[in-house]
Amino acid sequence: MMQSGAPLCNICGEQLLLSENGERFVACHDCNYPICKACFEHEINEGHSVCLNCGTPYEGRTKDGDDDDDGNNDSDVIEVHENPSTVASQINNSEDVGGLHARHVSAVSKVDSEVTEESGNSTWKKRMKSWKGKGKDKKNKNKKAVPKAESEAAVPSEQQMEEVRSTEAAALPLSVVVPIVKSKLAPYRTVIIVRLIILGLFFHYRVTNPVESAFPLWLTSIICEIWFAFSWVLDQFPKWSPVNRHTFIENLSARFEREGESSGLASVDFFVNDGAAMLTFESLVETAEFARKWVPFCKKFSIEPRAPEFYFSQKIDYLKDKVQPSFVKERRAMKREYEEYKVRVNAMVSKAQKTPEEGWTMQDGTPWPGNNSRDHPGMIQVFLGHTGARDIEGNELPRLVYVSREKRPGYQHHKKAGAENALVRVSAVLTNAPFILNLDCDHYVNNSKAVREAMCFLMDPEVGRDVCYVQFPQRFDGIDRSDRYANRNTVFFDVNMRGLDGIQGPMYVGTGCVFNRQALYGYSPPSMANLSISSCCCFPSKSTKDVSRVSRDAKRAELEAAIYNLREIDNYNEDERSMLISQMSFEKTFGLSTVFIESALMENGGGAPETADPAMLIKEAIHVISCGYEEKTEWGKEIGWIYGSVTEDILTGFKMQCRGWRSIYCMPLRPAFKGSAPINLSDRLHQVLRWALGSVEIFLSRHCPLWYAIGGGRLKWLQRLAYINTIVYPFTSLPLVAYCTLPAICLLTGKFIIPTLSNLASVLFLGLFLSIIVTSVLELRWSGVCIEDLWRNEQFWVIGGSSAHLFAVFQGFLKMLAGVDTNFTVTAKAAEDTEFGELYLIKWTTLLIPPTTLIIINMVGVVAGFSDALNGGYESWGPLFGKVFFAFWVIFHLYPFLKGLMGRQNRTPTIVILWSVLLASVFSIIWVKIDPFVNKVDSETIAETCVAIDC
């Protein structure tokens, strides 16, 4: 008879039976790992002489050991390292032996997973085949001693084993952190420390060895170099602990999409912000109709990417990995459908080029409500989803909603940030998904599993509790092969952001980001109810509570309980609920919408509030996008996208992380999203100008990372350094322009910023240059970035710093201090008909003048320097080398700018040349006229000297 409650062999799954003397077989006396004698003998015969659990060698066991024991001595007494309740439940349910075995295997697998994570799964995989064959022999052997019915009950059925495997798969991790290997990271950190020490010695030498004959030049260079070193520290140390992450989408499916059960995956709201024109509305009508055919086609054949324009334009073998015979025929038909759809949209675009005098009218003849873009009501139209059409196969499509918020004169609409906040409120009323994906209108989904990648973090109960958003890197199409203007930003996305992921997470960059809705509502993370400041700040302090968080949570709990009690009353009055919400002061935070407030109080989203009348949802959605809804609320101040800067993305992410949230950086092998970038020089500089102006605005606001929430204990100090770097980098333009001007001045005057070098000074300079090179090489080694991307990044740092960043500093101060506003338009990103045609287009802008001036004066300086050296003899060539090298350093960094300035036909706008030559000439004439380095000699002394010579 099988013994009730007896332990099971962890290899074959059968019970460990007692021998005649009442004892069980023990294979390992260190951990008492449950394994029967037959399985143990098989392990020994296979050459595996160590315990599967603890790795301890079996003592006193050989291949022939214990063969003379009684055949019934197949089991051994063990200690079950489980919860007493678990053991008790197994004993009480011992009648169902199959169920007992399934539960036991599941419990053991969780314990053993820790061992397999450390030692790897290779040992288990190698032994699986032998265990399967051995299991059959063991069954035949036990059939003689065990009745047939009981033997069948002892062996779990295929269905039970499938349930066990499903349970084990659901317990597997959804993601893992993969640290950079020490062999790459340790040398990198060492060189950073060495470089810091060399910098200290270098500045000691520079300060203690002034150049008396060119003191103003020397002092200027010292100030610039100190600022550059400070900027390097801000940029370098947040990259101290970079990490990689790996997701397991198959484990996500095993945990939340079990066969025979409804999907447990959370819903996600997609936000795409674009102009609310009638053309957009009409094109969405056509898009919704095309989606009814396109979506089933993509699902059937696993199409990637899902954007039809980019899928059909791919220059690849589209038949690769396709095995369905009908694919070619259906693809041809779908391509024809798409081309017809494009023709219809092109007709709309052509029609929209000329606006009628009386304004646009809709198909039913009524005037378009948005004819005046600055004064129109709110508009909402649901195309697909619960009340819309289904696809051609009858399946429900995701809800597609057109939203245009109300705009009236005298009301601030806050541009993109205001539009995103309106979408947050509308989605809360209509769908209320717990997560939100934000995409720019010029981006598309390149990886259909991108959202699942994010869910591996956000839906993980251990990782996702404190995650405010998952940021994906930006990838671009249509960039020239050499990436002349560093449009890809590879160094930032592949180096800096991975470094931040090892601290408190990457910054929000405005697109390609999946948000936790609760984080947007201004709540603190669940684990931050009691936070010790010493865990985040440099100095220890007592544990403290977030008073606002505690107060808000208390009000929230009271309100939820009160609403629940009201629902239990038969004569439930909607007015009572509205009054209750108002009394709890939530209207001061979220606005005058009881439906939205109730949705905001739902922990995990999950659809519109139960108390909301479906017929009134659209009306309520119109209400929450009215132009005056945000007045006297916390929208744009503490909740939603934060106002106050044109770079609302940096500000929004910064506020979340100051509350204690962390973010995640997800880099799947196939880029999640792709977009277009302005490859034209003028447009690229205007884009950089906008980013830099936003940083200056944050620097001059109350949200400046230098002091905002400095005592809150929620933002780690390395993370704060990174945010400080994002708001001070435009100010580097001032020392950068001055430093790039120094070579020309030195060549024109014959002076230099460095005195004659001694042996020690030569070693310091050589060590500094080598440390800079080695740091870059080791950074490329662990990040995988190529040297060309690094060089392009360095070049555009000089180009942008001498033009866009410089203008941003002055415009930022004018805007914040004098109230002079600067209006920006969305950067044009459409290319010409020819490949990279936009790259060669030159547009006049004042941003082109400063870099052009720097190039001209440095070229003039090089010519003047060589002329002086030719006239000065052999001794003049030595000092000339350092000055010319300095000048060519500037010219080489500005070379992409010079190349772009020439255009396709090497033609530069005349106005740019005139202004640059004029500025360079005026600068040279003034400098020669008031040369401060010429020694002033008394005229009488000159006369006496001349007389003496004549004598």
Coordinates of C-alpha atoms in Angstrom, one line a residue, residues 460-644:
D460 CA 5.4 42.5 -11.9
P461 CA 4.1 42.6 -8.3
E462 CA 7.7 43.0 -7.0
V463 CA 9.2 45.3 -9.6
G464 CA 6.2 47.3 -10.8
R465 CA 4.8 48.7 -7.5
D466 CA 7.1 51.7 -7.5
V467 CA 7.5 52.1 -11.3
C468 CA 6.0 55.4 -12.6
Y469 CA 6.9 54.8 -16.3
V470 CA 8.8 52.5 -18.7
Q471 CA 10.9 54.5 -21.2
F472 CA 11.9 53.1 -24.5
P473 CA 14.9 54.6 -26.5
Q474 CA 14.1 56.7 -29.5
R475 CA 15.1 55.3 -32.9
F476 CA 14.7 57.1 -36.2
D477 CA 14.2 56.5 -39.9
G478 CA 15.4 58.6 -42.8
I479 CA 18.7 59.8 -41.2
D480 CA 21.7 60.0 -43.5
R481 CA 24.2 57.2 -43.2
S482 CA 26.9 59.3 -41.5
D483 CA 24.4 61.0 -39.2
R484 CA 26.0 64.3 -39.8
Y485 CA 24.2 66.2 -37.1
A486 CA 24.0 63.4 -34.5
N487 CA 20.2 63.0 -34.9
R488 CA 20.2 59.5 -33.5
N489 CA 21.5 60.7 -30.1
T490 CA 23.1 57.3 -29.7
V491 CA 25.4 58.3 -26.9
F492 CA 22.5 59.7 -24.8
F493 CA 20.1 56.8 -25.4
D494 CA 22.6 53.9 -25.2
V495 CA 25.0 55.3 -22.6
N496 CA 23.5 58.0 -20.4
M497 CA 20.1 56.4 -20.1
R498 CA 21.5 53.0 -19.2
G499 CA 23.6 54.6 -16.5
L500 CA 20.5 56.3 -15.0
D501 CA 18.7 53.0 -15.1
G502 CA 21.2 51.8 -12.5
I503 CA 20.2 54.6 -10.1
Q504 CA 16.6 55.7 -10.1
G505 CA 15.7 55.2 -13.8
P506 CA 15.8 57.1 -17.0
M507 CA 14.3 60.5 -17.7
Y508 CA 11.1 60.9 -19.6
V509 CA 12.0 62.1 -23.1
G510 CA 8.5 63.0 -24.4
T511 CA 7.6 59.9 -26.4
G512 CA 7.8 56.1 -26.4
C513 CA 6.8 55.9 -22.7
V514 CA 4.3 53.8 -20.8
F515 CA 3.0 55.5 -17.7
N516 CA 1.4 54.2 -14.5
R517 CA -1.8 56.3 -14.3
Q518 CA -1.5 56.6 -10.5
A519 CA 1.9 58.3 -10.8
L520 CA 0.4 60.9 -13.2
Y521 CA -2.3 61.6 -10.5
G522 CA 0.4 62.8 -8.1
Y523 CA 0.3 59.8 -5.7
S524 CA 3.5 58.6 -4.1
P525 CA 4.6 55.0 -4.7
P526 CA 3.2 52.4 -2.3
S527 CA 6.5 51.6 -0.7
M528 CA 7.1 55.2 0.3
A529 CA 4.6 55.5 3.2
N530 CA 7.5 55.5 5.6
L531 CA 10.8 56.5 4.0
S532 CA 14.1 57.0 5.6
I533 CA 15.8 60.0 4.2
S534 CA 19.2 58.4 4.7
S535 CA 18.2 55.9 2.0
C536 CA 18.3 58.5 -0.7
C537 CA 20.3 61.5 0.6
C538 CA 23.9 61.9 1.5
F539 CA 23.3 62.6 5.2
P540 CA 21.4 60.3 7.5
S541 CA 18.2 61.5 9.2
K542 CA 15.3 60.2 11.1
S543 CA 12.5 58.3 9.4
T544 CA 9.8 60.5 8.2
K545 CA 6.3 60.3 6.7
D546 CA 5.1 62.1 3.6
V547 CA 2.3 64.2 5.3
S548 CA 0.6 65.0 2.0
R549 CA 0.6 61.3 1.0
V550 CA -0.8 60.2 4.4
S551 CA -3.5 62.8 4.3
R552 CA -4.5 62.0 0.8
D553 CA -4.6 58.3 1.4
A554 CA -6.8 58.9 4.5
K555 CA -9.2 61.0 2.5
R556 CA -9.2 58.4 -0.2
A557 CA -10.0 55.5 2.1
E558 CA -12.8 57.5 3.8
L559 CA -14.3 58.5 0.5
E560 CA -14.2 55.0 -0.9
A561 CA -15.9 53.7 2.2
A562 CA -18.5 56.4 2.1
I563 CA -19.3 55.8 -1.6
Y564 CA -19.6 52.1 -0.9
N565 CA -22.1 52.7 2.0
L566 CA -24.2 55.0 -0.2
R567 CA -24.5 52.3 -2.8
E568 CA -25.9 49.9 -0.2
I569 CA -28.8 52.4 0.4
D570 CA -31.9 51.7 -1.7
N571 CA -32.6 55.4 -2.4
Y572 CA -29.1 56.1 -3.6
N573 CA -28.8 59.7 -4.6
E574 CA -26.3 60.9 -7.1
D575 CA -26.3 64.4 -5.6
E576 CA -25.3 62.9 -2.2
R577 CA -22.2 61.3 -3.9
S578 CA -21.3 64.6 -5.6
M579 CA -21.6 66.5 -2.3
L580 CA -19.5 63.9 -0.5
I581 CA -16.7 64.2 -3.1
S582 CA -16.8 68.0 -2.9
Q583 CA -16.6 67.9 0.9
M584 CA -13.5 65.6 0.7
S585 CA -11.7 68.4 -1.2
F586 CA -10.9 66.2 -4.2
E587 CA -12.4 68.8 -6.5
K588 CA -9.6 71.2 -5.6
T589 CA -7.1 68.7 -6.9
F590 CA -8.8 67.0 -9.8
G591 CA -11.5 69.4 -10.9
L592 CA -15.3 69.6 -10.9
S593 CA -16.1 66.1 -12.3
T594 CA -17.4 63.5 -9.9
V595 CA -17.0 60.8 -12.6
F596 CA -13.3 61.6 -13.1
I597 CA -12.6 61.8 -9.4
E598 CA -14.2 58.4 -8.8
S599 CA -12.1 56.9 -11.6
A600 CA -9.0 58.5 -10.2
L601 CA -9.6 56.7 -6.9
M602 CA -9.7 53.3 -8.5
E603 CA -6.4 51.6 -7.7
N604 CA -5.9 49.6 -10.8
G605 CA -8.2 51.4 -13.3
G606 CA -10.2 48.8 -15.2
G607 CA -12.9 50.7 -17.1
A608 CA -15.2 53.5 -16.4
P609 CA -16.5 53.9 -12.8
E610 CA -19.4 51.6 -12.0
T611 CA -21.6 54.5 -10.8
A612 CA -21.2 56.4 -14.1
D613 CA -24.2 56.3 -16.5
P614 CA -22.9 55.1 -19.9
A615 CA -25.2 57.6 -21.7
M616 CA -23.6 60.5 -19.8
L617 CA -19.9 59.5 -20.4
I618 CA -19.5 61.4 -23.6
K619 CA -21.1 64.5 -22.0
E620 CA -18.7 64.1 -19.0
A621 CA -15.8 63.7 -21.4
I622 CA -16.7 67.0 -23.1
H623 CA -16.8 68.6 -19.7
V624 CA -13.3 67.5 -18.6
I625 CA -11.7 69.0 -21.8
S626 CA -13.3 72.4 -21.4
C627 CA -10.9 75.3 -21.4
G628 CA -11.7 76.4 -17.8
Y629 CA -11.7 72.9 -16.2
E630 CA -8.1 73.2 -14.9
E631 CA -8.6 76.5 -13.1
K632 CA -8.0 76.4 -9.4
T633 CA -6.9 72.8 -9.6
E634 CA -3.6 71.0 -9.3
W635 CA -3.4 70.1 -13.0
G636 CA -0.1 71.1 -14.5
K637 CA 1.2 71.9 -11.0
E638 CA 1.3 68.6 -9.1
I639 CA -0.6 66.2 -11.3
G640 CA -0.5 65.2 -15.0
W641 CA 2.1 66.8 -17.3
I642 CA 3.7 69.7 -15.5
Y643 CA 3.5 73.2 -17.0
G644 CA 6.2 75.9 -16.9

